[in-house]
XYZ file of C-alpha atoms in Angstrom:
653
model
C -22.441 23.496 30.434
C -24.004 21.576 33.695
C -24.505 23.999 36.559
C -25.049 22.424 40.027
C -23.044 19.419 39.487
C -19.321 18.133 40.746
C -17.732 16.607 37.831
C -14.272 15.396 38.319
C -12.611 17.075 34.731
C -8.719 15.540 33.811
C -6.559 17.511 32.749
C -6.982 16.906 29.520
C -9.484 18.524 27.304
C -9.843 18.541 22.868
C -11.660 20.282 20.216
C -12.948 19.149 17.234
C -16.040 18.838 15.293
C -17.654 15.372 16.036
C -21.706 16.699 14.321
C -19.893 17.701 10.791
C -21.438 20.736 11.672
C -17.690 22.614 11.261
C -18.460 24.282 14.677
C -15.503 22.946 17.150
C -16.975 20.861 20.141
C -15.490 19.943 23.651
C -15.083 16.730 24.700
C -13.681 15.565 28.190
C -13.613 12.805 30.937
C -15.754 13.030 34.268
C -13.750 10.848 36.255
C -16.029 11.208 39.327
C -18.617 8.993 37.282
C -16.788 7.334 34.760
C -18.056 8.810 31.094
C -16.918 10.532 28.555
C -19.164 14.179 27.661
C -19.619 16.154 24.444
C -20.303 19.771 25.077
C -21.513 20.827 20.994
C -21.720 24.439 19.911
C -23.706 25.764 17.926
C -23.380 29.794 16.046
C -26.662 31.485 18.647
C -26.260 29.503 21.843
C -22.529 28.404 22.480
C -21.595 25.446 23.875
C -25.487 24.259 24.988
C -26.142 20.653 24.392
C -24.331 18.518 26.792
C -24.163 14.135 25.902
C -22.531 11.879 28.063
C -21.010 8.823 27.686
C -20.870 5.866 30.302
C -17.864 4.296 29.942
C -18.298 1.721 33.124
C -18.561 2.189 37.307
C -14.890 3.072 38.797
C -12.760 2.871 36.087
C -11.286 6.297 36.274
C -10.723 7.397 33.023
C -8.138 10.009 32.560
C -7.004 10.481 29.204
C -8.571 10.794 25.343
C -7.542 11.372 22.065
C -9.840 12.325 19.180
C -8.957 10.612 15.473
C -10.258 7.971 12.512
C -10.385 3.558 14.483
C -12.477 2.307 11.546
C -13.153 2.494 8.195
C -16.321 4.841 8.247
C -15.370 9.042 8.111
C -16.792 9.886 11.378
C -14.056 11.113 14.250
C -13.478 8.408 17.146
C -12.467 8.820 20.564
C -10.254 6.138 22.277
C -9.930 6.630 26.542
C -6.840 5.242 29.092
C -8.675 3.989 32.224
C -6.499 5.025 35.647
C -7.810 1.480 37.777
C -7.990 -1.179 34.568
C -6.568 -2.647 32.364
C -8.730 -2.248 29.353
C -8.724 0.720 27.221
C -12.488 1.645 25.959
C -12.945 2.796 22.362
C -16.280 5.016 21.431
C -16.797 4.874 17.609
C -18.578 8.222 16.599
C -21.671 8.284 14.494
C -21.341 11.312 12.950
C -24.304 13.163 14.857
C -22.147 13.816 17.661
C -23.452 10.763 19.630
C -20.871 7.345 20.789
C -23.594 4.954 20.949
C -21.182 1.871 19.711
C -18.504 1.112 22.227
C -16.045 -1.432 22.750
C -13.001 -2.479 25.116
C -9.362 -3.091 24.523
C -8.299 -5.767 26.756
C -4.366 -6.084 28.162
C -3.342 -7.470 31.831
C -0.461 -5.050 30.960
C -2.263 -1.402 30.353
C -2.162 0.059 34.287
C -2.498 2.779 36.112
C -1.905 4.425 32.045
C -0.712 8.769 31.588
C -1.176 9.684 28.042
C -2.962 8.069 24.908
C -2.086 9.401 21.430
C -3.625 8.159 17.896
C -1.374 7.976 14.868
C -0.812 6.093 11.740
C 1.977 3.716 13.077
C 1.916 1.435 9.405
C 0.736 3.439 6.826
C -2.705 1.797 6.630
C -4.215 4.997 6.286
C -6.063 4.826 9.791
C -4.973 5.433 13.458
C -3.366 3.085 15.298
C -3.484 3.689 19.396
C -0.032 4.197 21.864
C -0.141 4.646 25.638
C 1.999 5.105 28.193
C 1.668 3.773 30.891
C 3.407 4.340 34.501
C 2.834 0.789 36.687
C 6.004 -0.845 34.191
C 7.318 2.103 32.788
C 6.377 1.000 29.561
C 4.762 2.047 25.907
C 1.873 0.047 24.339
C 0.949 0.186 20.656
C -2.343 -1.239 19.637
C -1.864 -1.540 15.647
C -5.752 -1.417 13.472
C -6.867 -3.714 11.608
C -8.404 -1.733 9.991
C -12.090 -2.040 10.673
C -11.988 -0.664 14.565
C -10.201 -4.205 15.416
C -7.031 -4.259 16.773
C -3.504 -6.797 16.560
C -2.178 -7.510 19.630
C -0.263 -4.887 21.713
C 3.473 -4.089 21.388
C 5.380 -3.029 24.038
C 8.407 -1.453 24.262
C 10.539 -1.228 27.702
C 11.722 2.583 28.600
C 14.716 1.198 31.111
C 14.690 4.072 33.511
C 13.132 4.235 37.138
C 10.565 7.166 36.898
C 6.873 6.808 35.087
C 6.431 7.943 31.647
C 3.537 10.635 31.737
C 3.070 12.714 29.265
C 3.835 10.932 25.225
C 4.141 13.479 21.648
C 4.090 11.402 18.618
C 6.140 13.052 14.981
C 8.489 12.656 12.294
C 11.221 13.095 13.807
C 14.402 12.303 11.690
C 12.517 12.322 8.364
C 12.214 8.960 7.162
C 8.063 9.489 7.353
C 7.990 7.164 10.635
C 6.261 7.891 13.183
C 8.804 8.524 16.386
C 7.731 9.136 20.405
C 8.547 11.826 22.472
C 8.274 10.586 26.148
C 8.440 12.992 29.433
C 8.269 11.829 33.217
C 6.163 12.035 36.140
C 9.740 13.420 37.648
C 12.710 14.718 36.836
C 14.202 16.655 33.632
C 15.179 14.140 30.976
C 13.212 13.527 27.593
C 12.941 9.501 25.978
C 12.730 10.632 21.956
C 12.337 7.097 20.131
C 12.272 6.854 16.949
C 9.847 4.383 15.133
C 10.250 1.969 12.274
C 6.256 1.391 10.981
C 6.393 -2.228 12.718
C 4.812 -0.389 16.301
C 7.439 -0.932 18.471
C 10.079 1.864 19.784
C 13.103 0.151 20.449
C 16.229 2.763 19.548
C 15.859 5.233 22.437
C 18.183 8.724 22.943
C 18.017 10.338 26.299
C 17.665 13.898 26.593
C 18.482 16.554 29.851
C 17.506 19.957 30.202
C 19.292 22.675 31.136
C 17.062 23.247 34.055
C 16.658 20.187 36.874
C 13.699 20.219 37.315
C 10.034 18.419 36.698
C 8.755 18.665 33.005
C 4.838 19.460 33.451
C 4.398 19.748 29.146
C 5.756 18.662 26.028
C 4.315 19.155 22.739
C 5.458 18.812 19.193
C 5.750 21.657 16.204
C 7.476 23.401 13.006
C 8.101 26.388 15.194
C 11.111 28.073 12.616
C 9.944 26.858 9.310
C 12.463 24.366 8.515
C 10.409 21.886 8.248
C 11.349 19.949 11.307
C 9.016 19.439 14.178
C 10.546 20.677 16.732
C 9.719 19.989 20.945
C 7.960 22.207 23.252
C 9.074 21.771 27.153
C 7.360 23.106 29.731
C 8.861 23.049 33.913
C 7.796 23.293 36.861
C 10.877 25.124 38.675
C 11.711 27.781 38.220
C 8.971 27.807 35.525
C 10.740 27.958 31.978
C 9.519 27.378 28.510
C 12.292 26.264 25.936
C 12.152 24.669 22.607
C 14.620 21.751 21.581
C 14.776 22.563 17.578
C 15.002 19.785 15.789
C 17.364 18.595 12.827
C 16.305 15.985 11.343
C 19.032 13.475 11.518
C 18.356 12.768 14.618
C 19.821 16.005 16.855
C 18.846 18.874 18.020
C 19.554 22.211 19.105
C 18.087 23.870 22.826
C 16.736 26.954 23.531
C 15.282 28.739 26.252
C 12.694 31.126 25.634
C 10.665 31.953 28.428
C 11.954 31.457 32.784
C 11.079 33.657 35.154
C 12.170 32.890 39.064
C 8.911 31.394 40.195
C 7.520 28.034 40.693
C 4.116 26.698 39.151
C 2.218 23.710 40.551
C 1.056 22.850 36.787
C 1.326 24.816 33.315
C -0.395 23.911 30.024
C 1.056 24.233 26.391
C -0.780 25.000 23.335
C -0.059 25.608 19.787
C -2.579 26.620 17.063
C -1.766 28.840 14.550
C -2.995 32.951 14.390
C -3.573 33.269 10.668
C -3.817 30.630 8.334
C -0.893 30.245 6.321
C -0.462 26.954 8.039
C 0.532 23.474 6.551
C -1.846 19.992 6.099
C -1.407 16.905 4.824
C -4.558 15.222 2.507
C -5.753 12.400 4.062
C -6.994 9.373 2.189
C -10.146 6.573 2.749
C -8.746 3.998 0.397
C -11.478 2.232 -1.462
C -10.391 -1.088 -3.375
C -12.724 -1.590 -6.756
C -12.780 -5.533 -7.276
C -13.411 -5.967 -11.951
C -16.344 -7.846 -12.858
C -15.780 -8.436 -16.319
C -12.438 -9.873 -15.393
C -8.743 -8.746 -14.400
C -7.206 -6.981 -17.547
C -3.876 -7.693 -18.794
C -1.181 -6.338 -20.471
C -2.585 -2.593 -19.447
C -0.803 -0.225 -20.770
C -3.082 2.733 -19.494
C -5.616 3.731 -17.559
C -8.089 6.983 -17.764
C -10.584 8.855 -15.963
C -12.841 10.515 -17.886
C -16.852 11.666 -17.512
C -17.805 9.518 -20.831
C -21.617 8.339 -20.166
C -22.983 11.577 -19.231
C -23.430 10.603 -15.890
C -23.462 12.066 -12.571
C -19.597 9.543 -11.473
C -16.271 8.965 -13.340
C -15.755 6.413 -15.173
C -12.405 3.945 -15.777
C -10.737 3.125 -18.681
C -8.342 0.306 -19.623
C -6.164 0.473 -22.672
C -4.300 -3.016 -22.687
C -2.038 -4.220 -25.459
C -0.801 -7.356 -27.307
C -3.773 -7.480 -28.799
C -4.283 -4.051 -28.257
C -8.457 -3.489 -26.248
C -10.115 -0.677 -24.409
C -11.970 -2.079 -21.431
C -15.077 0.541 -19.774
C -16.061 0.214 -16.382
C -18.856 2.766 -15.638
C -18.264 4.447 -11.681
C -20.239 3.621 -9.541
C -20.255 3.428 -5.356
C -21.209 -0.229 -5.538
C -17.870 -1.995 -4.734
C -17.631 -4.242 -7.796
C -17.318 -2.364 -11.249
C -19.246 -3.878 -13.910
C -17.100 -2.975 -17.337
C -17.278 -4.284 -20.586
C -14.656 -4.455 -24.041
C -15.097 -1.138 -25.976
C -13.655 -2.679 -29.352
C -10.818 -5.394 -29.940
C -8.696 -5.063 -32.441
C -7.846 -9.250 -31.956
C -4.653 -7.693 -34.289
C -0.863 -7.063 -33.154
C -1.476 -3.257 -33.039
C 2.306 -1.982 -30.688
C 0.671 1.042 -28.397
C 2.838 2.884 -26.121
C 0.401 6.100 -25.461
C -2.760 6.730 -25.328
C -4.204 10.174 -24.340
C -8.492 11.115 -24.960
C -9.743 14.684 -25.489
C -12.363 16.321 -27.317
C -10.658 16.813 -31.119
C -14.614 17.906 -32.948
C -15.890 20.116 -30.164
C -19.573 17.680 -29.398
C -18.583 17.701 -25.856
C -18.061 13.663 -26.060
C -14.420 12.007 -25.361
C -12.202 11.205 -28.000
C -9.259 8.598 -28.253
C -6.223 9.539 -29.756
C -2.621 6.479 -29.476
C -0.182 6.229 -32.363
C 0.829 2.491 -33.739
C 4.256 2.352 -32.972
C 5.209 -0.739 -35.679
C 2.822 1.336 -38.570
C 4.492 5.027 -37.479
C 0.460 5.881 -37.133
C -1.299 8.447 -35.328
C -4.759 7.324 -34.557
C -8.119 9.334 -34.084
C -11.534 7.492 -32.846
C -14.247 9.795 -32.205
C -16.592 9.475 -29.361
C -20.506 9.626 -29.880
C -21.373 10.004 -25.998
C -22.839 6.188 -25.687
C -19.639 4.727 -24.350
C -18.291 3.930 -27.632
C -16.183 5.317 -30.705
C -16.194 5.199 -35.034
C -13.832 3.584 -37.043
C -9.775 4.169 -36.462
C -8.857 7.388 -38.764
C -5.126 7.062 -38.753
C -1.957 9.971 -39.648
C 0.738 8.152 -41.102
C 4.026 9.580 -39.510
C 7.159 7.810 -41.145
C 7.552 3.737 -41.383
C 10.925 3.456 -38.913
C 10.066 6.168 -36.712
C 8.290 4.410 -33.463
C 6.284 7.138 -32.607
C 6.511 6.731 -29.014
C 4.368 9.773 -27.346
C 1.962 12.463 -27.730
C 0.980 15.388 -26.135
C -2.160 17.778 -26.928
C -2.613 21.291 -26.660
C -3.040 24.477 -28.868
C 0.563 24.927 -30.761
C -1.121 27.637 -33.251
C -3.786 30.284 -33.156
C -6.230 28.818 -34.308
C -8.129 27.897 -30.509
C -8.207 23.720 -32.121
C -6.506 20.977 -30.097
C -3.081 20.215 -31.687
C -1.251 17.594 -31.701
C 3.012 16.761 -31.210
C 4.059 13.666 -30.981
C 8.223 12.399 -29.891
C 9.839 9.581 -32.156
C 12.259 7.126 -30.404
C 14.250 6.629 -33.700
C 14.187 9.545 -35.271
C 15.543 13.132 -34.585
C 12.786 14.733 -35.452
C 9.285 15.409 -33.732
C 5.786 15.391 -35.238
C 2.674 18.078 -35.495
C -0.702 17.119 -36.560
C -2.782 20.694 -36.673
C -6.496 20.108 -35.577
C -9.211 21.499 -37.718
C -11.714 21.010 -35.316
C -14.085 18.504 -36.846
C -12.355 15.707 -34.987
C -10.536 15.850 -38.632
C -6.188 16.720 -38.698
C -3.728 18.450 -41.002
C -1.497 16.433 -42.181
C 2.419 15.960 -40.721
C 4.563 18.549 -39.772
C 7.974 18.129 -38.866
C 10.131 19.813 -36.424
C 13.747 18.272 -37.205
C 16.745 18.438 -34.853
C 20.091 16.753 -34.077
C 19.857 16.319 -30.217
C 16.526 14.629 -30.913
C 17.509 10.993 -29.781
C 15.843 7.941 -28.003
C 13.292 10.644 -27.006
C 10.276 9.653 -23.421
C 8.245 12.121 -23.100
C 6.995 15.019 -24.027
C 4.520 18.060 -22.935
C 3.253 21.337 -23.838
C 2.837 24.092 -21.604
C 2.990 28.352 -22.228
C 6.750 28.291 -21.048
C 7.303 32.322 -21.640
C 3.685 33.744 -21.108
C 2.360 34.835 -24.313
C -0.623 32.469 -23.869
C 0.322 28.948 -26.807
C 1.991 26.559 -25.839
C 5.429 25.341 -26.573
C 7.135 22.099 -26.376
C 9.403 20.544 -23.893
C 10.625 17.052 -24.265
C 13.189 14.204 -22.561
C 15.887 13.048 -24.559
C 17.422 9.743 -23.311
C 20.051 9.262 -25.456
C 22.367 12.195 -24.161
C 20.391 13.098 -20.760
C 18.880 16.806 -21.642
C 15.422 18.545 -22.429
C 14.824 19.568 -25.223
C 12.437 23.364 -25.542
C 10.402 24.297 -28.555
C 9.714 27.876 -28.379
C 6.320 28.422 -30.114
C 6.527 31.983 -32.818
C 2.966 31.921 -31.823
C 1.385 30.659 -35.657
C 2.862 27.809 -34.942
C 6.162 27.639 -36.119
C 8.625 27.330 -33.767
C 12.084 29.121 -32.877
C 15.843 27.256 -32.777
C 15.925 24.447 -30.124
C 17.008 25.311 -26.567
C 18.684 22.704 -24.656
C 19.241 22.019 -21.443
C 21.674 19.479 -19.861
C 20.941 17.374 -16.996
C 24.370 15.968 -16.022
C 23.780 12.430 -14.853
C 24.580 8.983 -16.027
C 21.153 7.931 -16.034
C 18.548 8.256 -19.116
C 15.315 11.480 -18.464
C 12.045 8.873 -18.159
C 9.635 10.878 -17.621
C 8.655 14.914 -17.489
C 5.615 16.813 -15.450
C 5.354 20.638 -15.423
C 3.574 23.738 -12.989
C 4.996 26.079 -10.980
C 6.369 24.821 -7.977
C 7.575 28.230 -6.193
C 5.024 30.796 -6.775
C 7.077 33.335 -9.339
C 4.509 32.718 -12.002
C 6.903 30.366 -14.240
C 6.851 26.890 -15.393
C 9.130 24.401 -13.353
C 10.269 21.035 -14.815
C 10.056 17.763 -12.312
C 12.498 15.105 -14.163
C 12.650 10.899 -13.219
C 14.848 8.689 -14.465
C 14.896 5.180 -15.817
C 16.940 4.126 -12.712
C 17.717 5.426 -9.469
C 14.882 7.671 -6.884
C 16.572 10.830 -7.783
C 14.224 13.403 -8.575
C 15.591 16.216 -10.358
C 13.723 19.796 -9.616
C 14.343 22.784 -11.695
C 12.855 26.252 -11.597
C 11.694 28.122 -15.223
C 12.656 31.382 -15.822
C 10.618 32.116 -18.823
C 13.523 31.752 -21.353
C 13.272 28.319 -22.676
C 16.036 27.043 -20.268
C 16.482 25.201 -17.323
C 19.705 26.121 -16.327
C 19.813 25.230 -12.071
C 19.231 21.706 -11.348
C 18.090 19.988 -7.576
C 18.309 16.681 -7.233
C 15.898 14.422 -4.539
C 16.870 11.046 -3.710
C 13.504 9.556 -2.036
C 13.423 7.667 1.072
C 12.307 4.752 -0.562
C 15.274 3.389 -2.971
C 13.970 1.419 -5.666
C 12.749 3.538 -9.255
C 10.176 5.273 -9.684
C 7.607 4.688 -12.739
C 5.433 7.423 -12.776
C 5.295 10.599 -11.289
C 2.318 13.859 -11.687
C 1.862 17.210 -10.258
C -1.786 18.214 -8.672
C -2.722 20.136 -5.393
C -3.918 17.306 -3.273
C -3.698 19.703 0.326
C -5.509 22.620 -1.124
C -3.626 25.166 -0.348
C -3.020 26.344 -3.565
C 1.313 25.170 -4.003
C 1.633 22.264 -6.806
C 2.644 18.564 -4.644
C 4.623 15.434 -6.559
C 2.582 12.186 -6.230
C 5.620 9.315 -6.995
C 5.114 5.967 -7.449
C 7.779 2.909 -6.768
C 7.868 -1.376 -7.466
C 9.975 -2.303 -5.107
C 8.474 -2.183 -2.515
C 5.126 -0.664 -3.718
C 4.807 2.871 -2.886
C 3.012 5.554 -2.986
C 4.537 8.756 -2.603
C 3.383 12.451 -1.855
C 5.956 15.315 -1.995
C 3.992 18.172 -0.356
C 4.572 21.307 -1.916
C 5.553 24.436 0.609
C 5.190 26.663 -2.924
C 8.572 28.029 -2.494
C 10.494 25.354 -4.266
C 10.683 22.678 -0.779
C 8.772 19.447 -0.135
C 7.706 17.896 3.051
C 7.656 13.837 2.052
C 4.810 12.072 3.336
C 4.419 8.095 2.763
C 0.860 7.239 1.449
C 0.897 3.368 1.359
C 3.236 0.749 0.940
C 1.572 -2.668 1.453
C 4.577 -5.774 1.929
C 4.709 -6.207 -2.366
C 6.625 -5.353 -5.241
C 5.154 -4.404 -8.147
C 6.536 -4.583 -11.923
C 4.637 -1.354 -12.912
C 1.837 0.927 -12.224
C -0.840 3.953 -13.012
C -1.714 7.079 -10.867
C -4.503 8.991 -12.635
C -5.875 12.302 -10.591
C -9.555 12.973 -10.679
C -12.662 15.216 -8.666
C -14.524 11.608 -8.433
C -17.162 12.634 -6.116
C -17.284 16.393 -6.530
C -16.099 18.336 -3.209
C -13.380 19.933 -5.107
C -10.625 17.691 -3.634
C -8.315 16.061 -5.853
C -8.865 12.024 -5.225
C -6.473 9.522 -6.546
C -6.378 5.896 -8.644
C -4.255 3.344 -8.345
C -3.463 0.689 -10.710
C -1.040 -1.676 -10.770
C 0.156 -4.462 -13.335
C 0.397 -7.782 -10.738
C -3.014 -6.956 -8.586
C -4.996 -5.228 -10.848
C -7.601 -3.625 -8.834
C -8.145 -0.361 -8.827
C -7.557 1.485 -5.481
C -8.875 4.736 -4.690
C -7.882 7.748 -2.359
C -10.836 9.165 -1.777
C -9.647 12.405 -0.799
C -11.178 13.849 3.133
C -11.177 17.250 2.768
C -9.669 17.904 5.952
C -7.300 19.820 5.141
C -9.752 22.685 3.394
C -12.086 22.871 5.717
C -9.790 23.603 8.509
C -10.034 26.932 9.326
C -10.329 27.154 12.842
C -8.404 30.093 14.928
C -7.408 29.748 18.829
C -5.130 31.988 21.033
C -3.943 31.262 23.884
C -2.921 34.523 26.208
C 0.087 35.040 28.797
C 0.486 37.613 30.777
C 3.811 38.068 32.384
C 4.139 40.208 35.993
């Protein structure tokens, strides 16, 4: 800390970890010397190391915001300068220094009071939002993704008072950034709802009960209803008010604290005092190009450790003709691939999966040939190649379409269950542990017709897998409870009570009761059905959830993206091409978050989840049929490290 020197510190002091040592550092602006000051903290000496970065002579920096403003993973800082018409951006280098700076000039930026950073347009990089008191506007600078910005976008507030404070968040659950604005004088808030384009055109005026000026505002979900609430401090009388959000653009006011005295200034801070808080995963998008050429007619993708190096490898499975392309993992922008084999014959492969069938720690390949009615196994040799195909007959005209891999008897060997689109039966192949399988066993049922998806899971907690199937002909879910020896109880049927055909299913514990729950998507429409299991094999209570994007659902996955030990739902939709995460709260409720949505449509896309860089956080690979470019969403693991707890104490007399 600097002692014995005059500095003019403004109201805005921000805390963050600027040098990646997991200790909180402090940043503020010194308007007297026109500098950005960083106080670095270490465990033994406290805030002992100060770094000062000049902003410019007589600029009078008065507010700052912290975020990610280019395509690295280091923290950057954007500052407003009260007496100039430009912003200053200080790009962090990850060591606590901000030596690279740039000015963002505009003739409209004058007497700026507040600045905030947020991802306005869903491209995973922060944009800049500034309030200007000279002409009562909000300026938005959309980031190009590399620290350069598009032309300023202006929203006019149409009010007589100068904007003072701004806070940003999603106030109406449409996954777009909205803004709350308070003013230098008066008891009015303006709430304006964003559209993802950088403009705030629809404004709503909200007048508080007390008529005095507003000193501070914040956004937080105080009542755990998954909607943002507005916290407001006023001057005279000294009052704390909460405006509770209701997601439909309506609000309910409640005065929390008020004493019969006036104050000249007050500060408001919100921190979790325990570790049960909620955090969104943050991603860095890496686009890879394919040296071998764009694979056409993609059927599926897979991420596996295949060639015994430290990188996750990528497989493309193609049809017409059936082919496999192998791209070894690499940090390079270009992935250099090769053809594993080319059948050069027409093989109608609907589903493909990888596993280790002979316990040699090498990846093996399995798929179904729907035309011949065969299950096909190819054993891997650990050298990025496979042995000759071994076929297991299911039967002509059965049209096997999908299968699931697990343990269906008590021998600990890997087994396979296959659904047949044109037959009222399941085909079960029990593994022998050496890469071979016993002849097919039939599991017949009159209700299994036109089945689309199959999953294996331990429904009744007896440590052996049961079989769950979705049937599109009668819109049902069939469950076959395992007796423990590879034989099954009679089928249990749950009715979906919907006009659309069930397409994809995913299973996991979504509400923390240690029972298997199910998520179902449909052939058409933007609806998911979530049903919570009770261990009996029935899914009786169907909860329907409609996505914000109205197009069909291409694929769903379950995994824990934000390291809170609760399963999240990953969803890909085609029109527009959208990747959405429903973050689970662990109680059966979810929060929508749109992750990626370019201005394009696709006909098909695939998603796969793996820890690519071995940091214990789930990363994502997304591939679509049109661009055929792997997009890698590298999880920054910000949630798993966000453990700082701070408190503010307020004593009342």
